[in-house]
mmCIF file of C-alpha atoms in Angstrom:
data_model
loop_
_atom_site.group_PDB
_atom_site.id
_atom_site.type_symbol
_atom_site.label_atom_id
_atom_site.label_comp_id
_atom_site.label_asym_id
_atom_site.label_seq_id
_atom_site.Cartn_x
_atom_site.Cartn_y
_atom_site.Cartn_z
ATOM 1 C CA MET R 61 0.066 0.024 0.108
ATOM 2 C CA LYS R 62 2.666 2.262 1.132
ATOM 3 C CA SER R 63 4.843 1.710 -2.177
ATOM 4 C CA LYS R 64 1.416 2.291 -4.307
ATOM 5 C CA LEU R 65 1.128 5.700 -2.713
ATOM 6 C CA THR R 66 4.817 6.520 -3.323
ATOM 7 C CA LEU R 67 4.527 5.366 -6.864
ATOM 8 C CA GLU R 68 1.443 7.656 -7.217
ATOM 9 C CA LYS R 69 3.202 10.496 -5.670
ATOM 10 C CA MET R 70 6.289 10.135 -7.924
ATOM 11 C CA GLY R 71 3.890 10.100 -10.976
ATOM 12 C CA PHE R 72 2.019 13.237 -9.609
ATOM 13 C CA ASN R 73 5.511 14.947 -9.150
ATOM 14 C CA LEU R 74 6.864 14.034 -13.011
ATOM 15 C CA VAL R 75 3.590 15.203 -14.380
ATOM 16 C CA GLY R 76 4.195 18.470 -12.163
ATOM 17 C CA TYR R 77 7.750 18.960 -13.283
ATOM 18 C CA LEU R 78 6.770 18.410 -17.007
ATOM 19 C CA LEU R 79 4.038 20.937 -17.018
ATOM 20 C CA ILE R 80 6.656 23.405 -15.128
ATOM 21 C CA MET R 81 9.180 22.747 -17.894
ATOM 22 C CA LEU R 82 6.669 23.144 -20.668
ATOM 23 C CA PHE R 83 5.599 26.560 -19.119
ATOM 24 C CA ALA R 84 9.243 27.549 -18.616
ATOM 25 C CA ALA R 85 9.936 26.916 -22.435
ATOM 26 C CA MET R 86 6.871 28.674 -23.413
ATOM 27 C CA CYS R 87 8.417 31.709 -21.586
ATOM 28 C CA LEU R 88 12.027 31.256 -22.658
ATOM 29 C CA ILE R 89 11.826 30.552 -26.437
ATOM 30 C CA PRO R 90 10.440 33.995 -27.344
ATOM 31 C CA PHE R 91 13.166 35.516 -25.638
ATOM 32 C CA LEU R 92 15.552 33.043 -27.586
ATOM 33 C CA MET R 93 13.779 33.864 -30.838
ATOM 34 C CA ILE R 94 14.568 37.510 -30.390
ATOM 35 C CA ALA R 95 18.319 36.810 -29.370
ATOM 36 C CA VAL R 96 18.750 34.930 -32.224
ATOM 37 C CA GLY R 97 17.172 37.232 -34.720
ATOM 38 C CA SER R 98 19.078 39.958 -33.430
ATOM 39 C CA ILE R 99 22.166 38.297 -34.860
ATOM 40 C CA THR R 100 20.917 37.209 -38.148
ATOM 41 C CA GLU R 101 20.950 38.816 -41.351
ATOM 42 C CA GLU R 102 18.271 41.374 -42.079
ATOM 43 C CA SER R 103 17.500 39.828 -45.612
ATOM 44 C CA HIS R 104 17.111 36.227 -43.985
ATOM 45 C CA ILE R 105 14.548 37.496 -41.583
ATOM 46 C CA ILE R 106 12.740 38.960 -43.977
ATOM 47 C CA LYS R 107 12.491 35.958 -46.612
ATOM 48 C CA ASN R 108 12.503 33.172 -43.992
ATOM 49 C CA GLY R 109 11.281 34.682 -40.887
ATOM 50 C CA TYR R 110 12.385 33.871 -37.314
ATOM 51 C CA SER R 111 14.044 30.875 -36.159
ATOM 52 C CA LEU R 112 15.709 29.282 -33.148
ATOM 53 C CA PHE R 113 19.031 28.815 -34.599
ATOM 54 C CA PRO R 114 20.894 31.373 -36.554
ATOM 55 C CA GLN R 115 21.556 30.524 -39.939
ATOM 56 C CA ARG R 116 23.286 33.553 -41.251
ATOM 57 C CA PHE R 117 25.357 35.172 -38.458
ATOM 58 C CA SER R 118 25.370 38.957 -38.609
ATOM 59 C CA LEU R 119 26.016 41.877 -36.203
ATOM 60 C CA ASP R 120 24.694 44.716 -38.391
ATOM 61 C CA ALA R 121 21.946 45.512 -35.983
ATOM 62 C CA TYR R 122 24.343 46.012 -33.010
ATOM 63 C CA GLN R 123 27.046 47.800 -34.911
ATOM 64 C CA PHE R 124 24.119 50.281 -36.215
ATOM 65 C CA ILE R 125 23.142 50.843 -32.736
ATOM 66 C CA PHE R 126 26.434 51.162 -31.314
ATOM 67 C CA ASP R 127 27.491 53.245 -34.157
ATOM 68 C CA ASN R 128 27.598 56.279 -31.822
ATOM 69 C CA PRO R 129 28.678 54.632 -28.441
ATOM 70 C CA ARG R 130 28.687 57.827 -26.438
ATOM 71 C CA GLN R 131 25.265 58.385 -27.031
ATOM 72 C CA ILE R 132 24.076 54.923 -26.181
ATOM 73 C CA ALA R 133 26.385 55.029 -23.136
ATOM 74 C CA SER R 134 25.062 58.331 -21.964
ATOM 75 C CA ALA R 135 21.479 56.993 -22.266
ATOM 76 C CA TYR R 136 22.442 53.885 -20.189
ATOM 77 C CA GLN R 137 23.684 56.129 -17.378
ATOM 78 C CA ILE R 138 20.717 58.155 -17.381
ATOM 79 C CA THR R 139 18.452 55.037 -17.287
ATOM 80 C CA LEU R 140 20.537 53.469 -14.525
ATOM 81 C CA LEU R 141 20.697 56.457 -12.548
ATOM 82 C CA VAL R 142 16.891 57.190 -12.662
ATOM 83 C CA THR R 143 16.157 53.394 -11.806
ATOM 84 C CA VAL R 144 18.469 53.205 -9.039
ATOM 85 C CA ILE R 145 17.480 56.226 -7.507
ATOM 86 C CA GLY R 146 13.747 56.144 -8.263
ATOM 87 C CA THR R 147 13.626 52.388 -7.012
ATOM 88 C CA LEU R 148 15.324 53.195 -3.436
ATOM 89 C CA ALA R 149 13.460 56.521 -3.013
ATOM 90 C CA GLY R 150 10.270 54.872 -4.301
ATOM 91 C CA LEU R 151 10.723 51.593 -1.894
ATOM 92 C CA PHE R 152 11.363 53.647 1.111
ATOM 93 C CA ILE R 153 8.537 56.244 0.726
ATOM 94 C CA THR R 154 6.057 53.172 -0.169
ATOM 95 C CA ALA R 155 7.185 51.334 2.820
ATOM 96 C CA MET R 156 6.961 54.248 5.148
ATOM 97 C CA THR R 157 3.511 55.321 4.017
ATOM 98 C CA ALA R 158 2.098 51.373 4.182
ATOM 99 C CA TYR R 159 3.688 51.442 7.657
ATOM 100 C CA VAL R 160 1.871 54.715 8.640
ATOM 101 C CA LEU R 161 -1.408 53.588 7.211
ATOM 102 C CA GLY R 162 -1.324 50.057 8.951
ATOM 103 C CA ARG R 163 -0.766 51.667 12.292
ATOM 104 C CA LYS R 164 -3.944 51.216 14.527
ATOM 105 C CA ASP R 165 -3.173 54.215 16.656
ATOM 106 C CA PHE R 166 -3.103 56.445 13.673
ATOM 107 C CA THR R 167 -6.291 58.418 13.930
ATOM 108 C CA TYR R 168 -6.501 59.602 10.110
ATOM 109 C CA ARG R 169 -5.348 56.429 8.698
ATOM 110 C CA ASN R 170 -8.735 55.863 7.022
ATOM 111 C CA MET R 171 -8.992 59.301 5.712
ATOM 112 C CA PHE R 172 -5.456 59.232 4.344
ATOM 113 C CA ALA R 173 -6.174 55.640 2.931
ATOM 114 C CA PHE R 174 -9.371 56.908 1.144
ATOM 115 C CA TYR R 175 -7.371 59.894 -0.296
ATOM 116 C CA PHE R 176 -4.708 57.418 -1.849
ATOM 117 C CA PHE R 177 -7.422 55.225 -3.261
ATOM 118 C CA PHE R 178 -9.303 58.126 -4.750
ATOM 119 C CA THR R 179 -6.365 59.070 -6.843
ATOM 120 C CA THR R 180 -6.683 55.712 -8.624
ATOM 121 C CA LEU R 181 -9.984 56.416 -9.797
ATOM 122 C CA PHE R 182 -9.826 60.191 -10.997
ATOM 123 C CA SER R 183 -6.972 62.666 -12.008
ATOM 124 C CA GLY R 184 -6.603 65.947 -13.177
ATOM 125 C CA GLY R 185 -5.830 64.994 -16.648
ATOM 126 C CA LEU R 186 -2.732 65.228 -18.980
ATOM 127 C CA VAL R 187 -2.640 69.193 -19.566
ATOM 128 C CA PRO R 188 -2.750 70.275 -15.818
ATOM 129 C CA TRP R 189 -0.534 67.641 -15.061
ATOM 130 C CA TYR R 190 2.004 68.966 -17.773
ATOM 131 C CA ILE R 191 1.212 72.623 -16.854
ATOM 132 C CA LEU R 192 2.445 71.639 -13.010
ATOM 133 C CA ILE R 193 5.509 69.794 -14.050
ATOM 134 C CA VAL R 194 7.028 72.390 -16.476
ATOM 135 C CA LYS R 195 5.564 75.805 -15.673
ATOM 136 C CA TYR R 196 5.275 75.513 -11.844
ATOM 137 C CA LEU R 197 7.889 73.116 -10.636
ATOM 138 C CA GLY R 198 10.204 73.808 -13.540
ATOM 139 C CA TRP R 199 11.135 70.247 -14.219
ATOM 140 C CA LYS R 200 11.537 70.420 -18.054
ATOM 141 C CA ASP R 201 14.640 68.839 -19.254
ATOM 142 C CA SER R 202 15.190 67.766 -15.645
ATOM 143 C CA LEU R 203 15.901 64.058 -14.196
ATOM 144 C CA LEU R 204 13.356 64.904 -11.458
ATOM 145 C CA ALA R 205 10.677 64.785 -14.179
ATOM 146 C CA LEU R 206 11.698 61.169 -14.918
ATOM 147 C CA ILE R 207 11.980 60.296 -11.145
ATOM 148 C CA VAL R 208 9.182 62.007 -8.979
ATOM 149 C CA PRO R 209 6.094 61.150 -11.071
ATOM 150 C CA SER R 210 6.520 57.506 -10.707
ATOM 151 C CA LEU R 211 7.612 57.299 -6.964
ATOM 152 C CA LEU R 212 4.526 56.415 -5.414
ATOM 153 C CA ASN R 213 1.886 53.719 -6.667
ATOM 154 C CA VAL R 214 -1.236 53.111 -4.562
ATOM 155 C CA PHE R 215 -1.542 49.466 -5.553
ATOM 156 C CA TYR R 216 2.245 48.757 -4.227
ATOM 157 C CA ILE R 217 1.247 50.667 -0.880
ATOM 158 C CA ILE R 218 -1.714 48.565 -0.402
ATOM 159 C CA ILE R 219 0.249 45.330 -1.108
ATOM 160 C CA MET R 220 2.965 46.719 1.526
ATOM 161 C CA ARG R 221 0.326 47.392 4.043
ATOM 162 C CA SER R 222 -1.254 44.079 3.640
ATOM 163 C CA PHE R 223 2.180 42.679 4.059
ATOM 164 C CA ILE R 224 3.351 44.484 7.159
ATOM 165 C CA SER R 225 -0.162 43.801 8.791
ATOM 166 C CA SER R 226 -0.397 40.046 8.204
ATOM 167 C CA THR R 227 3.269 39.151 8.683
ATOM 168 C CA ILE R 228 4.565 41.528 11.507
ATOM 169 C CA PRO R 229 2.900 41.150 14.634
ATOM 170 C CA ASP R 230 2.271 44.496 16.532
ATOM 171 C CA ALA R 231 3.915 43.046 19.708
ATOM 172 C CA ILE R 232 7.113 43.481 17.815
ATOM 173 C CA SER R 233 6.575 47.335 17.626
ATOM 174 C CA GLU R 234 4.998 47.598 21.030
ATOM 175 C CA SER R 235 8.213 46.002 22.490
ATOM 176 C CA ALA R 236 10.637 48.114 20.643
ATOM 177 C CA LYS R 237 8.610 51.313 21.726
ATOM 178 C CA MET R 238 8.989 50.011 25.461
ATOM 179 C CA ASP R 239 12.637 49.957 24.951
ATOM 180 C CA GLY R 240 12.603 53.596 24.063
ATOM 181 C CA ALA R 241 12.456 53.459 20.239
ATOM 182 C CA GLY R 242 10.841 56.127 18.392
ATOM 183 C CA ASP R 243 8.490 55.394 15.317
ATOM 184 C CA PHE R 244 11.050 56.155 12.808
ATOM 185 C CA ARG R 245 13.699 54.030 14.586
ATOM 186 C CA ILE R 246 11.019 51.211 14.684
ATOM 187 C CA PHE R 247 10.315 51.541 10.988
ATOM 188 C CA VAL R 248 13.970 51.474 10.124
ATOM 189 C CA SER R 249 15.242 48.944 12.638
ATOM 190 C CA VAL R 250 12.467 46.660 12.866
ATOM 191 C CA ILE R 251 9.727 46.900 9.893
ATOM 192 C CA LEU R 252 12.365 47.212 6.912
ATOM 193 C CA PRO R 253 14.577 44.291 7.807
ATOM 194 C CA LEU R 254 11.406 42.005 8.447
ATOM 195 C CA SER R 255 9.833 43.167 5.049
ATOM 196 C CA LYS R 256 12.814 42.191 2.656
ATOM 197 C CA PRO R 257 10.488 39.764 0.765
ATOM 198 C CA ALA R 258 7.920 42.291 -0.106
ATOM 199 C CA LEU R 259 10.496 44.944 -0.596
ATOM 200 C CA ALA R 260 12.486 42.857 -3.167
ATOM 201 C CA THR R 261 9.157 42.073 -5.074
ATOM 202 C CA ILE R 262 7.830 45.692 -5.037
ATOM 203 C CA GLY R 263 11.392 47.117 -5.408
ATOM 204 C CA LEU R 264 11.402 44.785 -9.035
ATOM 205 C CA PHE R 265 8.389 46.202 -10.279
ATOM 206 C CA ILE R 266 9.369 49.731 -9.356
ATOM 207 C CA ALA R 267 12.627 48.991 -11.195
ATOM 208 C CA LEU R 268 10.774 47.643 -14.341
ATOM 209 C CA ASN R 269 8.678 50.448 -14.701
ATOM 210 C CA TYR R 270 11.557 53.176 -14.526
ATOM 211 C CA TRP R 271 13.722 51.044 -16.764
ATOM 212 C CA ASN R 272 10.966 50.693 -19.436
ATOM 213 C CA ASP R 273 9.741 54.240 -19.163
ATOM 214 C CA TRP R 274 9.908 56.304 -22.207
ATOM 215 C CA TYR R 275 6.466 58.417 -21.804
ATOM 216 C CA HIS R 276 7.839 60.898 -19.387
ATOM 217 C CA ALA R 277 10.954 61.656 -21.335
ATOM 218 C CA THR R 278 8.638 61.993 -24.530
ATOM 219 C CA LEU R 279 6.611 64.839 -22.448
ATOM 220 C CA PHE R 280 9.463 66.494 -20.734
ATOM 221 C CA ILE R 281 13.067 65.659 -22.282
ATOM 222 C CA ASN R 282 14.152 67.617 -25.265
ATOM 223 C CA LYS R 283 18.056 67.412 -24.648
ATOM 224 C CA GLU R 284 19.872 64.466 -26.129
ATOM 225 C CA HIS R 285 22.078 64.170 -23.135
ATOM 226 C CA LEU R 286 19.081 63.566 -20.946
ATOM 227 C CA TYR R 287 17.816 60.670 -23.141
ATOM 228 C CA PRO R 288 16.784 57.570 -21.108
ATOM 229 C CA LEU R 289 17.697 54.096 -23.060
ATOM 230 C CA GLN R 290 14.232 53.424 -24.083
ATOM 231 C CA TYR R 291 13.545 56.832 -25.626
ATOM 232 C CA PHE R 292 16.671 56.944 -27.316
ATOM 233 C CA LEU R 293 16.278 53.567 -29.110
ATOM 234 C CA TYR R 294 12.891 54.921 -29.861
ATOM 235 C CA GLN R 295 14.355 58.001 -31.481
ATOM 236 C CA VAL R 296 16.992 55.997 -33.274
ATOM 237 C CA LEU R 297 14.427 53.777 -34.810
ATOM 238 C CA ASN R 298 12.134 56.895 -35.838
ATOM 239 C CA SER R 299 14.954 58.374 -37.736
ATOM 240 C CA MET R 300 16.189 55.349 -39.400
ATOM 241 C CA SER R 301 12.601 54.895 -40.554
ATOM 242 C CA PHE R 302 12.192 58.619 -41.525
ATOM 243 C CA ALA R 303 15.408 58.545 -43.421
ATOM 244 C CA ASN R 304 14.370 55.504 -45.306
ATOM 245 C CA ALA R 305 11.158 57.004 -46.524
ATOM 246 C CA SER R 306 12.629 60.190 -47.416
ATOM 247 C CA VAL R 307 15.259 58.734 -49.797
ATOM 248 C CA ALA R 308 12.904 56.318 -51.082
ATOM 249 C CA SER R 309 10.347 58.976 -51.937
ATOM 250 C CA GLN R 310 13.062 60.848 -54.035
ATOM 251 C CA GLY R 311 13.513 57.706 -56.137
ATOM 252 C CA ALA R 312 17.286 57.176 -54.952
ATOM 253 C CA VAL R 313 18.489 53.935 -54.018
ATOM 254 C CA VAL R 314 17.790 53.095 -50.329
ATOM 255 C CA MET R 315 20.758 51.775 -48.412
ATOM 256 C CA GLU R 316 19.742 48.584 -46.566
ATOM 257 C CA THR R 317 19.421 48.996 -42.890
ATOM 258 C CA PRO R 318 18.723 46.327 -40.454
ATOM 259 C CA LYS R 319 15.429 47.420 -39.397
ATOM 260 C CA GLU R 320 13.736 44.213 -38.335
ATOM 261 C CA SER R 321 16.907 42.728 -36.631
ATOM 262 C CA PHE R 322 17.553 46.253 -35.227
ATOM 263 C CA LYS R 323 14.415 46.073 -33.187
ATOM 264 C CA LEU R 324 15.096 42.513 -31.808
ATOM 265 C CA ALA R 325 18.755 44.052 -30.893
ATOM 266 C CA MET R 326 16.956 46.870 -29.149
ATOM 267 C CA THR R 327 14.930 44.407 -27.181
ATOM 268 C CA VAL R 328 18.105 42.589 -26.147
ATOM 269 C CA ILE R 329 19.715 45.626 -25.246
ATOM 270 C CA ALA R 330 16.638 47.118 -23.209
ATOM 271 C CA THR R 331 15.843 43.836 -21.331
ATOM 272 C CA GLY R 332 19.149 42.008 -20.516
ATOM 273 C CA PRO R 333 20.268 43.889 -17.510
ATOM 274 C CA ILE R 334 16.927 43.513 -15.934
ATOM 275 C CA VAL R 335 16.858 39.630 -16.712
ATOM 276 C CA LEU R 336 20.212 39.446 -15.033
ATOM 277 C CA LEU R 337 19.030 41.487 -11.917
ATOM 278 C CA TYR R 338 16.075 38.759 -11.333
ATOM 279 C CA PRO R 339 18.293 35.804 -10.263
ATOM 280 C CA PHE R 340 19.341 38.136 -7.112
ATOM 281 C CA VAL R 341 15.945 38.781 -5.889
ATOM 282 C CA GLN R 342 14.485 35.208 -6.715
ATOM 283 C CA LYS R 343 14.928 33.892 -2.999
ATOM 284 C CA TYR R 344 12.917 36.642 -1.726
ATOM 285 C CA PHE R 345 9.913 35.717 -4.180
ATOM 286 C CA ILE R 346 10.239 32.217 -2.903
ATOM 287 C CA GLN R 347 10.119 33.607 0.692
ATOM 288 C CA GLY R 348 7.319 35.727 -0.023
ATOM 289 C CA ILE R 349 5.493 32.853 -1.221
ATOM 290 C CA THR R 350 5.987 30.596 1.692
ATOM 291 C CA ILE R 351 5.601 33.112 4.208
ATOM 292 C CA GLY R 352 2.395 32.105 6.326
ATOM 293 C CA SER R 353 2.370 28.546 4.855
ATOM 294 C CA VAL R 354 4.168 27.239 8.056
ATOM 295 C CA LYS R 355 3.001 28.514 11.389
ATOM 296 C CA GLY R 356 5.506 28.551 14.102
#
């Protein structure tokens, strides 16, 4: 009887592993095709489509992107700076706001919670927001215009507040207060260290938001040396398409540019650093999933 249960368990585990491997392959194959397409000749992609194995190796797309290495290096620096500062500041403010809203002794927490939630339903609109940023705050062509608008996300505040309320007992904060610690000391020394899983998860989401952001640069950035990576690649693609269209309209011979492979190379360059970041926060994702599953 016991051996039969063991065989059934092994069969169930085998099916589970196969389904996980299939799902992982479904996630991995598209990115593999993008990476392979970025090092394939443009003519081969147009003629035969995408494939999992490069049949005609070519680095024309990457050579086209890195034709001016100073500009792309500057775009990388701006994106890294905005992502690091925005993620750290956004995490700190999000966690601090969630901690305050989760404190039962905070008299106005329901009023502030409603205020935050209300902003998810209604906004002042694009034009007043643009006037505020450009005219009153004076953040035109400033990195603040790329950092501040994305600092707070109400959804992340709700997640963080729920995590703190359900995972960190009030007795820990009370004991720290009895030892003479103030609210800020409790938050920095007690709440933040115990919230690493939630901080890692939300931090990755915030970092992704900053890394992939091009919309704020479209609105507020005109100086090329302040272009973030996504907006810089977008501008390069638009310039290439416009140049090809202009030359073709004049009846001249259009020099073949790696347009399709260029798009794929842009994707690899833009997503590579974020993909490499995930293994460092993976363990915190696992902790976040398993927290609460086992009672002490």
